[in-house]
Protein backbone atom coordinates (compact mmCIF):
# COMPACT_ATOMS: atom_id res chain seq x y z
CA UNK A 1 -5.41 -5.93 -0.59
CA UNK A 2 -1.70 -5.27 -0.49
CA UNK A 3 0.80 -5.87 2.25
CA UNK A 4 1.41 -2.15 2.45
CA UNK A 5 -0.59 0.55 0.72
CA UNK A 6 2.62 2.54 0.16
CA UNK A 7 3.73 0.08 -2.52
CA UNK A 8 0.71 0.96 -4.69
CA UNK A 9 2.23 4.12 -6.18
CA UNK A 10 5.00 5.72 -4.10
CA UNK A 11 5.61 9.36 -4.95
CA UNK A 12 8.88 9.83 -3.11
CA UNK A 13 11.23 8.08 -5.55
CA UNK A 14 13.99 10.70 -5.93
CA UNK A 15 15.53 9.44 -9.17
CA UNK A 16 12.16 9.41 -10.93
CA UNK A 17 11.33 12.89 -9.64
CA UNK A 18 14.64 14.21 -10.97
CA UNK A 19 13.66 13.12 -14.46
CA UNK A 20 10.17 14.60 -14.24
CA UNK A 21 8.23 11.35 -14.01
CA UNK A 22 5.08 13.23 -13.01
CA UNK A 23 5.13 15.12 -16.29
CA UNK A 24 5.67 11.87 -18.15
CA UNK A 25 2.60 10.38 -16.50
CA UNK A 26 0.55 13.46 -17.37
CA UNK A 27 1.81 13.09 -20.92
CA UNK A 28 0.77 9.43 -20.90
CA UNK A 29 -2.78 10.40 -20.00
CA UNK A 30 -2.85 13.09 -22.68
CA UNK A 31 -1.51 10.65 -25.28
CA UNK A 32 -3.94 7.95 -24.18
CA UNK A 33 -6.95 10.12 -25.05
CA UNK A 34 -6.23 10.38 -28.80
CA UNK A 35 -5.27 6.70 -28.88
CA UNK A 36 -8.63 5.88 -27.35
CA UNK A 37 -10.57 8.20 -29.64
CA UNK A 38 -8.76 7.09 -32.80
CA UNK A 39 -9.42 3.44 -31.97
CA UNK A 40 -13.14 4.12 -31.53
CA UNK A 41 -13.22 6.21 -34.72
CA UNK A 42 -11.58 3.38 -36.67
CA UNK A 43 -14.12 0.83 -35.43
CA UNK A 44 -17.02 3.16 -36.20
CA UNK A 45 -15.80 4.09 -39.68
CA UNK A 46 -14.94 0.56 -40.79
CA UNK A 47 -18.22 -0.83 -39.49
CA UNK A 48 -20.14 1.95 -41.21
CA UNK A 49 -18.45 1.30 -44.56
CA UNK A 50 -18.83 -2.49 -44.35
CA UNK A 51 -22.49 -2.18 -43.38
CA UNK A 52 -23.26 0.16 -46.25
CA UNK A 53 -21.47 -2.08 -48.74
CA UNK A 54 -23.02 -5.36 -47.59
CA UNK A 55 -26.57 -3.93 -47.41
CA UNK A 56 -26.37 -2.14 -50.73
CA UNK A 57 -26.68 1.29 -49.06
CA UNK A 58 -30.36 0.65 -48.35
CA UNK A 59 -30.31 -0.02 -44.59
CA UNK A 60 -29.48 3.30 -43.00
CA UNK A 61 -30.83 2.25 -39.60
CA UNK A 62 -28.45 -0.69 -39.37
CA UNK A 63 -25.54 1.44 -40.58
CA UNK A 64 -26.24 4.02 -37.86
CA UNK A 65 -26.72 1.46 -35.08
CA UNK A 66 -24.21 -1.32 -35.65
CA UNK A 67 -21.06 0.86 -35.25
CA UNK A 68 -22.22 2.01 -31.81
CA UNK A 69 -22.93 -1.57 -30.79
CA UNK A 70 -19.41 -2.59 -31.79
CA UNK A 71 -17.89 0.43 -30.01
CA UNK A 72 -19.71 -0.49 -26.79
CA UNK A 73 -18.56 -4.09 -27.21
CA UNK A 74 -14.98 -2.87 -27.71
CA UNK A 75 -15.18 -0.72 -24.58
CA UNK A 76 -16.58 -3.65 -22.60
CA UNK A 77 -13.80 -5.90 -23.87
CA UNK A 78 -11.11 -3.39 -22.88
CA UNK A 79 -12.69 -2.48 -19.55
CA UNK A 80 -13.34 -6.08 -18.56
CA UNK A 81 -9.57 -6.63 -18.33
CA UNK A 82 -9.47 -4.30 -15.33
CA UNK A 83 -12.07 -6.43 -13.54
CA UNK A 84 -11.50 -9.98 -14.75
CA UNK A 85 -9.12 -10.55 -17.69
CA UNK A 86 -10.79 -13.75 -18.84
CA UNK A 87 -8.47 -15.81 -21.03
CA UNK A 88 -5.75 -13.13 -21.16
CA UNK A 89 -3.20 -15.19 -19.21
CA UNK A 90 -3.63 -18.27 -21.36
CA UNK A 91 -3.44 -16.22 -24.56
CA UNK A 92 -0.25 -14.51 -23.37
CA UNK A 93 1.31 -17.82 -22.32
CA UNK A 94 0.48 -19.30 -25.71
CA UNK A 95 2.10 -16.33 -27.46
CA UNK A 96 5.32 -17.07 -25.54
CA UNK A 97 5.18 -20.76 -26.36
CA UNK A 98 4.54 -21.69 -22.72
CA UNK A 99 2.88 -24.92 -21.65
CA UNK A 100 1.09 -26.41 -18.67
CA UNK A 101 3.47 -27.48 -15.88
CA UNK A 102 4.46 -31.06 -15.25
CA UNK A 103 3.57 -32.62 -11.89
CA UNK A 104 7.15 -32.07 -10.71
CA UNK A 105 7.11 -28.39 -11.74
CA UNK A 106 3.71 -27.86 -10.16
CA UNK A 107 4.95 -29.36 -6.89
CA UNK A 108 8.09 -27.18 -6.93
CA UNK A 109 5.93 -24.11 -7.53
CA UNK A 110 3.58 -24.97 -4.68
CA UNK A 111 6.55 -25.64 -2.37
CA UNK A 112 7.95 -22.20 -3.23
CA UNK A 113 4.63 -20.56 -2.33
CA UNK A 114 4.59 -22.49 0.94
CA UNK A 115 8.15 -21.42 1.78
CA UNK A 116 7.22 -17.78 1.21
CA UNK A 117 4.79 -18.08 4.11
CA UNK A 118 2.35 -15.72 2.43
CA UNK A 119 -0.32 -13.92 4.48
CA UNK A 120 -3.83 -15.09 3.70
CA UNK A 121 -4.78 -11.85 1.91
CA UNK A 122 -1.99 -12.12 -0.66
CA UNK A 123 -3.44 -13.01 -4.04
CA UNK A 124 -1.96 -16.07 -5.75
CA UNK A 125 -1.89 -16.60 -9.53
CA UNK A 126 -4.97 -18.34 -10.86
CA UNK A 127 -2.91 -20.15 -13.50
CA UNK A 128 0.76 -21.04 -13.82
CA UNK A 129 2.52 -21.88 -17.09
CA UNK A 130 6.07 -22.96 -17.89
CA UNK A 131 8.18 -21.77 -20.80
CA UNK A 132 11.05 -24.01 -21.87
CA UNK A 133 13.94 -21.56 -21.79
CA UNK A 134 17.38 -21.41 -20.15
CA UNK A 135 16.89 -17.75 -19.18
CA UNK A 136 15.90 -16.96 -15.60
CA UNK A 137 12.78 -14.93 -16.22
CA UNK A 138 9.09 -14.73 -15.39
CA UNK A 139 6.00 -12.72 -16.38
CA UNK A 140 2.57 -11.79 -15.10
CA UNK A 141 -0.35 -11.27 -17.47
CA UNK A 142 -3.84 -10.88 -16.10
CA UNK A 143 -4.10 -13.45 -13.32
CA UNK A 144 -1.55 -15.86 -14.82
CA UNK A 145 2.11 -16.44 -14.01
CA UNK A 146 4.61 -17.68 -16.61
CA UNK A 147 7.90 -19.13 -15.32
CA UNK A 148 10.89 -20.11 -17.42
CA UNK A 149 11.92 -23.73 -16.88
CA UNK A 150 15.43 -22.76 -15.74
CA UNK A 151 14.03 -21.13 -12.61
CA UNK A 152 13.08 -24.53 -11.21
CA UNK A 153 16.74 -25.57 -11.27
CA UNK A 154 17.97 -22.36 -9.62
CA UNK A 155 18.04 -21.02 -6.07
CA UNK A 156 15.91 -18.01 -6.96
CA UNK A 157 12.46 -19.43 -7.67
CA UNK A 158 10.96 -18.01 -4.47
CA UNK A 159 12.55 -14.57 -4.94
CA UNK A 160 11.31 -14.26 -8.53
CA UNK A 161 7.81 -15.41 -7.58
CA UNK A 162 7.78 -12.84 -4.75
CA UNK A 163 8.61 -10.09 -7.25
CA UNK A 164 5.88 -11.24 -9.65
CA UNK A 165 3.41 -11.33 -6.75
CA UNK A 166 4.11 -7.62 -6.40
CA UNK A 167 2.77 -7.12 -9.93
CA UNK A 168 -0.14 -9.51 -9.37
CA UNK A 169 -1.27 -7.90 -6.10
CA UNK A 170 -1.65 -4.52 -7.77
CA UNK A 171 -3.38 -3.54 -11.00
CA UNK A 172 -0.24 -4.16 -13.10
CA UNK A 173 -1.28 -7.46 -14.67
CA UNK A 174 -4.75 -6.20 -15.54
CA UNK A 175 -3.66 -2.76 -16.71
CA UNK A 176 -1.23 -4.20 -19.24
CA UNK A 177 -3.96 -6.45 -20.64
CA UNK A 178 -6.37 -3.51 -20.93
CA UNK A 179 -3.76 -1.29 -22.60
CA UNK A 180 -2.80 -4.04 -25.04
CA UNK A 181 -6.45 -4.53 -25.96
CA UNK A 182 -6.92 -0.79 -26.44
CA UNK A 183 -3.87 -0.71 -28.71
CA UNK A 184 -5.16 -3.63 -30.78
CA UNK A 185 -6.22 -1.51 -33.77
CA UNK A 186 -2.87 0.31 -33.69
CA UNK A 187 -0.99 -2.97 -33.45
CA UNK A 188 -2.72 -4.16 -36.62
CA UNK A 189 -0.99 -1.36 -38.54
CA UNK A 190 2.50 -2.38 -37.36
CA UNK A 191 3.44 -3.98 -40.74
CA UNK A 192 2.65 -0.70 -42.49
CA UNK A 193 4.77 1.24 -40.00
CA UNK A 194 7.64 -1.21 -40.45
CA UNK A 195 7.50 -0.93 -44.24
CA UNK A 196 7.42 2.85 -44.05
CA UNK A 197 10.35 3.01 -41.61
CA UNK A 198 12.40 0.56 -43.69
CA UNK A 199 11.78 2.67 -46.76
CA UNK A 200 13.05 5.81 -45.06
CA UNK A 201 16.17 4.07 -43.69
CA UNK A 202 17.10 2.43 -47.00
CA UNK A 203 16.46 5.48 -49.12
CA UNK A 204 13.63 3.70 -50.97
CA UNK A 205 10.80 5.70 -49.56
CA UNK A 206 7.31 4.82 -50.70
CA UNK A 207 5.55 7.00 -53.22
CA UNK A 208 4.26 10.17 -51.49
CA UNK A 209 0.52 9.35 -51.84
CA UNK A 210 1.20 5.92 -50.36
CA UNK A 211 3.19 7.43 -47.48
CA UNK A 212 0.35 9.86 -46.84
CA UNK A 213 -2.19 7.03 -46.87
CA UNK A 214 -0.08 5.05 -44.39
CA UNK A 215 0.10 8.06 -42.05
CA UNK A 216 -3.67 8.50 -42.25
CA UNK A 217 -4.27 4.83 -41.50
CA UNK A 218 -1.84 4.89 -38.58
CA UNK A 219 -3.47 8.05 -37.25
CA UNK A 220 -7.00 6.65 -37.52
CA UNK A 221 -5.96 3.42 -35.80
CA UNK A 222 -4.20 5.25 -32.96
CA UNK A 223 -0.76 4.08 -34.06
CA UNK A 224 0.83 7.52 -34.01
CA UNK A 225 -0.54 8.27 -30.54
CA UNK A 226 0.60 4.87 -29.33
CA UNK A 227 4.13 5.56 -30.54
CA UNK A 228 4.08 9.00 -28.94
CA UNK A 229 3.10 7.68 -25.52
CA UNK A 230 5.69 4.88 -25.43
CA UNK A 231 8.27 6.83 -23.36
CA UNK A 232 5.62 7.80 -20.82
CA UNK A 233 4.34 4.26 -20.38
CA UNK A 234 7.91 2.97 -20.16
CA UNK A 235 8.60 5.42 -17.33
CA UNK A 236 5.51 4.15 -15.55
CA UNK A 237 6.56 0.52 -15.87
CA UNK A 238 10.04 1.35 -14.55
CA UNK A 239 8.32 2.73 -11.48
CA UNK A 240 6.22 -0.43 -11.18
CA UNK A 241 9.38 -2.59 -11.22
CA UNK A 242 10.62 -0.73 -8.14
CA UNK A 243 7.20 -1.26 -6.56
CA UNK A 244 7.30 -5.01 -7.24
CA UNK A 245 10.83 -5.17 -5.79
CA UNK A 246 9.54 -3.46 -2.63
CA UNK A 247 6.78 -6.04 -2.41
CA UNK A 248 9.30 -8.88 -2.66
CA UNK A 249 11.43 -7.26 0.04
CA UNK A 250 8.44 -7.07 2.37
CA UNK A 251 7.89 -10.78 1.79
CA UNK A 252 11.42 -11.36 3.08
CA UNK A 253 12.98 -11.93 -0.36
CA UNK A 254 14.76 -8.59 -0.82
CA UNK A 255 18.27 -9.86 -0.20
CA UNK A 256 17.77 -12.98 -2.31
CA UNK A 257 16.24 -10.98 -5.16
CA UNK A 258 19.19 -8.56 -5.00
CA UNK A 259 21.59 -11.50 -5.26
CA UNK A 260 19.64 -12.83 -8.24
CA UNK A 261 19.89 -9.46 -10.02
CA UNK A 262 23.61 -9.17 -9.23
CA UNK A 263 24.38 -12.63 -10.57
CA UNK A 264 22.08 -12.82 -13.58
CA UNK A 265 21.12 -9.29 -14.66
CA UNK A 266 23.80 -6.79 -13.67
CA UNK A 267 26.38 -8.21 -16.08
CA UNK A 268 24.07 -7.66 -19.05
CA UNK A 269 22.85 -4.20 -18.07
CA UNK A 270 23.79 -1.61 -20.67
CA UNK A 271 23.72 2.20 -20.49
CA UNK A 272 20.65 3.79 -22.02
CA UNK A 273 20.92 7.40 -23.15
CA UNK A 274 18.13 9.60 -21.86
CA UNK A 275 16.28 6.65 -20.42
CA UNK A 276 13.23 8.80 -19.66
CA UNK A 277 12.68 9.21 -23.43
CA UNK A 278 13.29 5.54 -24.27
CA UNK A 279 11.09 2.46 -24.41
CA UNK A 280 13.09 0.71 -21.65
CA UNK A 281 10.61 -0.77 -19.17
CA UNK A 282 13.13 -1.79 -16.47
CA UNK A 283 15.22 0.59 -14.33
CA UNK A 284 19.02 0.18 -14.05
CA UNK A 285 19.84 -3.04 -12.22
CA UNK A 286 22.36 -1.36 -9.89
CA UNK A 287 19.64 0.94 -8.58
CA UNK A 288 17.30 -1.98 -8.00
CA UNK A 289 20.00 -3.90 -6.13
CA UNK A 290 20.83 -0.91 -3.92
CA UNK A 291 17.19 -0.36 -2.98
CA UNK A 292 16.61 -4.03 -2.29
CA UNK A 293 19.65 -4.20 0.00
CA UNK A 294 18.42 -1.16 1.89
CA UNK A 295 14.88 -2.53 2.19
CA UNK A 296 16.14 -5.93 3.30
CA UNK A 297 18.15 -4.22 6.02
CA UNK A 298 15.26 -2.04 7.18
CA UNK A 299 12.78 -4.92 7.31
CA UNK A 300 15.25 -7.34 8.81
CA UNK A 301 14.42 -9.77 6.01
CA UNK A 302 11.10 -10.66 7.65
CA UNK A 303 7.69 -10.60 5.97
CA UNK A 304 5.66 -7.59 7.00
CA UNK A 305 2.21 -7.76 8.45
CA UNK A 306 -0.62 -6.61 6.23
CA UNK A 307 -1.96 -3.09 6.54
CA UNK A 308 -5.23 -1.57 5.40
CA UNK A 309 -4.78 0.48 2.21
């Protein structure tokens, strides 16, 4: 349950509408279909070939059955992230080099949650990890929260946690785990894509049959569809950043989060040409600050009472 059902997916964001964000989301759905189908086709084909080879081509029943079993298992693995992303948070934290918090960090984190005075229905992270970094940053993956160590020495721990709670109390954390799992076969072909791109840029393109084989492999794995849908998904995540900011503002942290962005993000913000076609997942900082200031003023900086979605 969210503090306000309007933060789930607001459709009145004027800047996003000006850039046709609805069409980008439709495009994302269209691009997701071939990604999904190519991933399933890859699993089926590889399993079929391996089964035939290992059984000496004499077990047709197994060859016809095993691919479907693996496809159903793959679907269950992807879909389970939307319900309960078991182990996803720990895996993500490990990939960032994060660790379990010390007693002092755990206490500071719990004090920050207490100071936020969260309503009972607000979901808290199941796990919290700490990444030893001087950057003021944080992430949500599944039901886990990762905080950079520098946040504990700053004045913005509560504001950043409030923003991340906006992601956690929607489907954001689980959706990104599900999408990453779905793109797993495509991600496995990334070295091939990198080699092909490097060859084109350096003028040492691979031999045509090899280039063709790479394109076929990338297509069968869903890599081409994944690349094609990147701008659409990036537009969606820019929208979700605004939504998480709104959530933080309704927890009374809008003004503090705006100050954090002004002091630690605005200076490093760079112009992005045709942002709606890029892979940039965060909207311009100045726009986020302006909205947060407005929301903080409208809400009076006080946490809002929960509403039924």
